[in-house]
């Protein structure tokens, strides 16, 4: 089944403890991206990747890192999480921006930083 | 400034009504997405538009490039259509970035039986 898989679904951690949220897609998509969703602010893009080894900042990249070593995986890394990073996170993929294709979203990761 | 505005913010309808949700943006775009998010939180892509009109079942999406405006219509609405509908735009020139998506704040739709 074609899908975007995010893990974990729920994560509670403490300030400063490094964490990684994984994202994997099995559709051979070139484009992958990360978003956070907050009440009143809606969805905002954190980072995106147009292809392997190509990443770029979105609107709210501060405090996050990403890597794209292989096409299927696009992990989101929080080196030193802070409470203001408590949010609902989504990963998404699409064949490529040139194709103007629909986005495929993961199920989301609800992160709480205390 | 590259902005995306959605209206209305909240919408309550009776089952069977025709519904319209609007999305306006500030400058030229290369693509516009309509997304649906149910109360459980998952996000589903409904349409991707760069011009014209698309239809899928009871849902119709239109875009007017000259007026920088898109609409999502739901015909014969049903309680299962209750969700948040989100417009997302990829601007033609967003600081040189081709891959950035800007989102509207969403329209919360509630369809009563």
Tab-separated table of C-alpha atoms in Angstrom:
chain	number	residue	atom	x	y	z
A	1	UNK	CA	0.000	0.000	0.000
A	2	UNK	CA	1.316	3.445	-0.965
A	3	UNK	CA	1.841	5.432	2.201
A	4	UNK	CA	3.837	7.882	4.251
A	5	UNK	CA	4.761	6.448	7.643
A	6	UNK	CA	5.622	8.633	10.595
A	7	UNK	CA	6.868	7.432	13.945
A	8	UNK	CA	6.149	7.769	16.748
A	9	UNK	CA	2.482	8.894	16.843
A	10	UNK	CA	2.863	10.350	20.318
A	11	UNK	CA	6.001	11.510	22.088
A	12	UNK	CA	6.476	13.159	25.469
A	13	UNK	CA	9.973	14.339	26.287
A	14	UNK	CA	11.848	16.819	28.429
A	15	UNK	CA	13.608	20.025	27.483
A	16	UNK	CA	17.010	19.461	25.947
A	17	UNK	CA	16.750	15.726	25.248
A	18	UNK	CA	17.543	15.110	21.590
A	19	UNK	CA	14.868	13.324	19.602
A	20	UNK	CA	14.174	12.168	16.073
A	21	UNK	CA	10.826	11.783	14.358
A	22	UNK	CA	11.053	9.427	11.418
A	23	UNK	CA	9.267	9.731	8.078
A	24	UNK	CA	9.355	7.141	5.336
A	25	UNK	CA	7.528	6.860	2.001
A	26	UNK	CA	7.296	3.892	-0.354
A	27	UNK	CA	6.190	5.750	-3.499
A	28	UNK	CA	9.615	6.782	-4.839
A	29	UNK	CA	8.675	10.430	-4.373
A	30	UNK	CA	11.327	13.077	-4.893
A	31	UNK	CA	9.776	15.771	-2.697
A	32	UNK	CA	9.331	15.382	1.056
A	33	UNK	CA	8.497	17.973	3.671
A	34	UNK	CA	7.794	18.576	7.347
A	35	UNK	CA	5.084	20.777	8.865
A	36	UNK	CA	3.959	21.749	12.308
A	37	UNK	CA	0.376	22.566	13.215
A	38	UNK	CA	-0.525	24.842	16.110
A	39	UNK	CA	-3.910	26.197	17.251
A	40	UNK	CA	-4.566	29.613	15.759
A	41	UNK	CA	-1.496	29.431	13.524
A	42	UNK	CA	-2.464	26.543	11.282
A	43	UNK	CA	0.083	24.529	9.337
A	44	UNK	CA	3.547	25.907	8.747
A	45	UNK	CA	6.378	24.383	6.770
A	46	UNK	CA	9.567	23.554	8.661
A	47	UNK	CA	11.871	22.037	6.045
A	48	UNK	CA	11.514	20.411	2.680
A	49	UNK	CA	13.634	18.334	0.337
A	50	UNK	CA	13.380	18.409	-3.446
A	51	UNK	CA	15.517	15.266	-3.769
A	52	UNK	CA	18.250	13.220	-2.116
A	53	UNK	CA	20.890	15.411	-0.458
A	54	UNK	CA	18.866	18.553	-1.257
A	55	UNK	CA	17.123	20.244	1.667
A	56	UNK	CA	15.834	23.766	2.191
A	57	UNK	CA	14.275	25.806	4.965
A	58	UNK	CA	10.585	26.480	5.183
A	59	UNK	CA	8.977	29.226	7.217
A	60	UNK	CA	9.856	27.973	10.715
A	61	UNK	CA	13.163	26.041	10.584
A	62	UNK	CA	14.678	27.307	13.861
A	63	UNK	CA	15.422	24.517	16.317
A	64	UNK	CA	15.058	21.730	13.739
A	65	UNK	CA	17.389	19.739	11.518
A	66	UNK	CA	16.666	17.347	8.671
A	67	UNK	CA	18.630	15.019	6.438
A	68	UNK	CA	17.869	13.249	3.153
A	69	UNK	CA	20.477	10.554	2.700
A	70	UNK	CA	18.132	8.278	0.803
A	71	UNK	CA	14.998	8.911	-1.201
A	72	UNK	CA	12.517	7.158	1.057
A	73	UNK	CA	13.486	8.661	4.431
A	74	UNK	CA	13.336	12.210	5.730
A	75	UNK	CA	13.836	12.328	9.517
A	76	UNK	CA	13.155	15.437	11.592
A	77	UNK	CA	15.711	16.027	14.341
A	78	UNK	CA	15.273	18.210	17.403
A	79	UNK	CA	18.757	18.550	18.890
A	80	UNK	CA	17.620	20.378	22.031
A	81	UNK	CA	13.815	20.451	22.221
A	82	UNK	CA	12.089	23.297	24.012
A	83	UNK	CA	8.472	23.650	25.200
A	84	UNK	CA	7.646	25.956	22.276
A	85	UNK	CA	8.215	22.987	19.993
A	86	UNK	CA	5.221	21.224	21.512
A	87	UNK	CA	3.050	20.733	18.467
A	88	UNK	CA	1.454	18.333	16.002
A	89	UNK	CA	3.907	17.420	13.258
A	90	UNK	CA	3.173	16.100	9.785
A	91	UNK	CA	5.407	14.703	7.110
A	92	UNK	CA	4.292	14.709	3.471
A	93	UNK	CA	5.586	13.637	0.084
A	94	UNK	CA	4.764	14.159	-3.573
A	95	UNK	CA	6.390	12.951	-6.804
A	96	UNK	CA	8.014	16.346	-7.373
A	97	UNK	CA	6.995	19.999	-7.495
A	98	UNK	CA	7.311	20.030	-11.290
A	99	UNK	CA	4.570	17.398	-11.495
A	100	UNK	CA	2.092	19.468	-9.480
A	101	UNK	CA	0.767	16.294	-7.900
A	102	UNK	CA	-1.266	15.878	-4.711
A	103	UNK	CA	0.487	15.680	-1.371
A	104	UNK	CA	0.491	12.456	0.630
A	105	UNK	CA	0.548	13.029	4.392
A	106	UNK	CA	1.660	10.858	7.256
A	107	UNK	CA	-0.665	10.336	10.231
A	108	UNK	CA	1.044	12.933	12.372
A	109	UNK	CA	3.199	12.963	15.490
A	110	UNK	CA	1.966	14.731	18.602
A	111	UNK	CA	5.004	15.996	20.479
A	112	UNK	CA	4.932	17.361	24.019
A	113	UNK	CA	8.071	18.924	25.471
A	114	UNK	CA	7.978	19.578	29.210
B	1	UNK	CA	4.072	39.728	1.198
B	2	UNK	CA	3.001	36.208	0.197
B	3	UNK	CA	-0.229	35.519	2.054
B	4	UNK	CA	-3.116	33.073	1.907
B	5	UNK	CA	-6.526	34.062	3.275
B	6	UNK	CA	-9.419	31.685	3.766
B	7	UNK	CA	-13.051	32.452	4.446
B	8	UNK	CA	-15.164	31.796	6.301
B	9	UNK	CA	-13.277	30.670	9.375
B	10	UNK	CA	-16.255	28.643	10.613
B	11	UNK	CA	-19.255	27.369	8.712
B	12	UNK	CA	-22.332	25.514	9.906
B	13	UNK	CA	-24.689	24.021	7.353
B	14	UNK	CA	-27.723	21.763	7.239
B	15	UNK	CA	-27.437	18.428	5.500
B	16	UNK	CA	-28.075	18.824	1.780
B	17	UNK	CA	-26.932	22.428	1.512
B	18	UNK	CA	-24.479	23.675	-1.112
B	19	UNK	CA	-21.270	24.872	0.528
B	20	UNK	CA	-18.566	27.232	-0.696
B	21	UNK	CA	-15.194	27.849	0.941
B	22	UNK	CA	-12.939	30.571	-0.413
B	23	UNK	CA	-9.186	31.018	-0.661
B	24	UNK	CA	-7.432	34.206	-1.797
B	25	UNK	CA	-3.738	34.750	-2.244
B	26	UNK	CA	-1.572	37.778	-2.745
B	27	UNK	CA	0.786	37.088	-5.682
B	28	UNK	CA	1.295	34.649	-8.539
B	29	UNK	CA	1.267	30.954	-7.751
B	30	UNK	CA	2.393	27.744	-9.422
B	31	UNK	CA	0.023	25.424	-7.549
B	32	UNK	CA	-2.843	25.463	-5.075
B	33	UNK	CA	-3.885	22.525	-2.891
B	34	UNK	CA	-7.142	21.867	-1.071
B	35	UNK	CA	-6.757	19.633	1.971
B	36	UNK	CA	-9.228	18.029	4.367
B	37	UNK	CA	-8.515	17.341	8.029
B	38	UNK	CA	-11.003	15.287	10.035
B	39	UNK	CA	-11.361	15.589	13.819
B	40	UNK	CA	-8.995	12.618	14.248
B	41	UNK	CA	-6.242	14.821	12.814
B	42	UNK	CA	-5.195	13.078	9.607
B	43	UNK	CA	-4.804	15.225	6.484
B	44	UNK	CA	-6.016	14.156	3.053
B	45	UNK	CA	-5.288	15.932	-0.209
B	46	UNK	CA	-8.510	16.682	-2.091
B	47	UNK	CA	-7.310	18.641	-5.122
B	48	UNK	CA	-4.245	20.181	-6.669
B	49	UNK	CA	-4.961	23.013	-9.114
B	50	UNK	CA	-2.860	25.228	-11.316
B	51	UNK	CA	-5.742	26.379	-13.522
B	52	UNK	CA	-9.411	25.781	-14.301
B	53	UNK	CA	-11.662	23.402	-12.425
B	54	UNK	CA	-11.594	19.887	-10.994
B	55	UNK	CA	-14.402	17.643	-9.770
B	56	UNK	CA	-14.395	14.557	-7.607
B	57	UNK	CA	-17.739	13.191	-6.537
B	58	UNK	CA	-19.620	15.947	-4.707
B	59	UNK	CA	-16.551	18.158	-4.459
B	60	UNK	CA	-15.625	20.810	-7.009
B	61	UNK	CA	-12.580	23.074	-6.904
B	62	UNK	CA	-12.080	26.107	-9.113
B	63	UNK	CA	-9.302	28.612	-9.491
B	64	UNK	CA	-9.233	32.050	-11.123
B	65	UNK	CA	-5.606	32.953	-11.757
B	66	UNK	CA	-6.324	36.565	-12.725
B	67	UNK	CA	-8.340	37.235	-9.567
B	68	UNK	CA	-5.959	35.177	-7.379
B	69	UNK	CA	-8.861	33.250	-5.910
B	70	UNK	CA	-9.945	29.644	-5.513
B	71	UNK	CA	-13.163	28.106	-4.255
B	72	UNK	CA	-14.023	24.675	-2.915
B	73	UNK	CA	-17.671	23.685	-3.359
B	74	UNK	CA	-19.480	20.784	-1.729
B	75	UNK	CA	-22.812	19.799	-3.248
B	76	UNK	CA	-25.495	17.952	-1.259
B	77	UNK	CA	-23.465	18.258	1.955
B	78	UNK	CA	-23.517	15.413	4.476
B	79	UNK	CA	-22.517	15.204	8.157
B	80	UNK	CA	-19.466	13.138	7.148
B	81	UNK	CA	-18.194	16.240	5.304
B	82	UNK	CA	-17.654	17.870	8.706
B	83	UNK	CA	-13.946	18.639	8.843
B	84	UNK	CA	-11.431	21.437	8.548
B	85	UNK	CA	-10.679	22.423	4.951
B	86	UNK	CA	-7.286	23.971	4.287
B	87	UNK	CA	-5.971	25.841	1.273
B	88	UNK	CA	-2.216	25.666	0.590
B	89	UNK	CA	-0.311	27.600	-2.028
B	90	UNK	CA	3.078	27.292	-3.695
B	91	UNK	CA	4.042	30.770	-4.823
B	92	UNK	CA	5.902	31.306	-8.093
B	93	UNK	CA	8.647	33.232	-6.406
B	94	UNK	CA	8.971	32.833	-2.667
B	95	UNK	CA	12.413	34.193	-1.944
B	96	UNK	CA	13.809	32.009	-4.699
B	97	UNK	CA	12.380	28.905	-3.083
B	98	UNK	CA	10.355	26.596	-5.316
B	99	UNK	CA	9.273	24.099	-2.730
B	100	UNK	CA	7.771	26.168	0.046
B	101	UNK	CA	4.052	25.826	0.816
B	102	UNK	CA	2.039	28.541	2.549
B	103	UNK	CA	-1.194	27.530	4.247
B	104	UNK	CA	-4.448	29.279	4.993
B	105	UNK	CA	-5.714	29.034	8.569
B	106	UNK	CA	-8.474	26.618	7.568
B	107	UNK	CA	-12.275	26.605	7.492
B	108	UNK	CA	-14.029	24.495	10.089
B	109	UNK	CA	-17.171	23.014	8.535
B	110	UNK	CA	-19.938	21.419	10.554
B	111	UNK	CA	-22.829	19.805	8.697
B	112	UNK	CA	-25.884	19.107	10.857
B	113	UNK	CA	-28.272	16.251	10.054
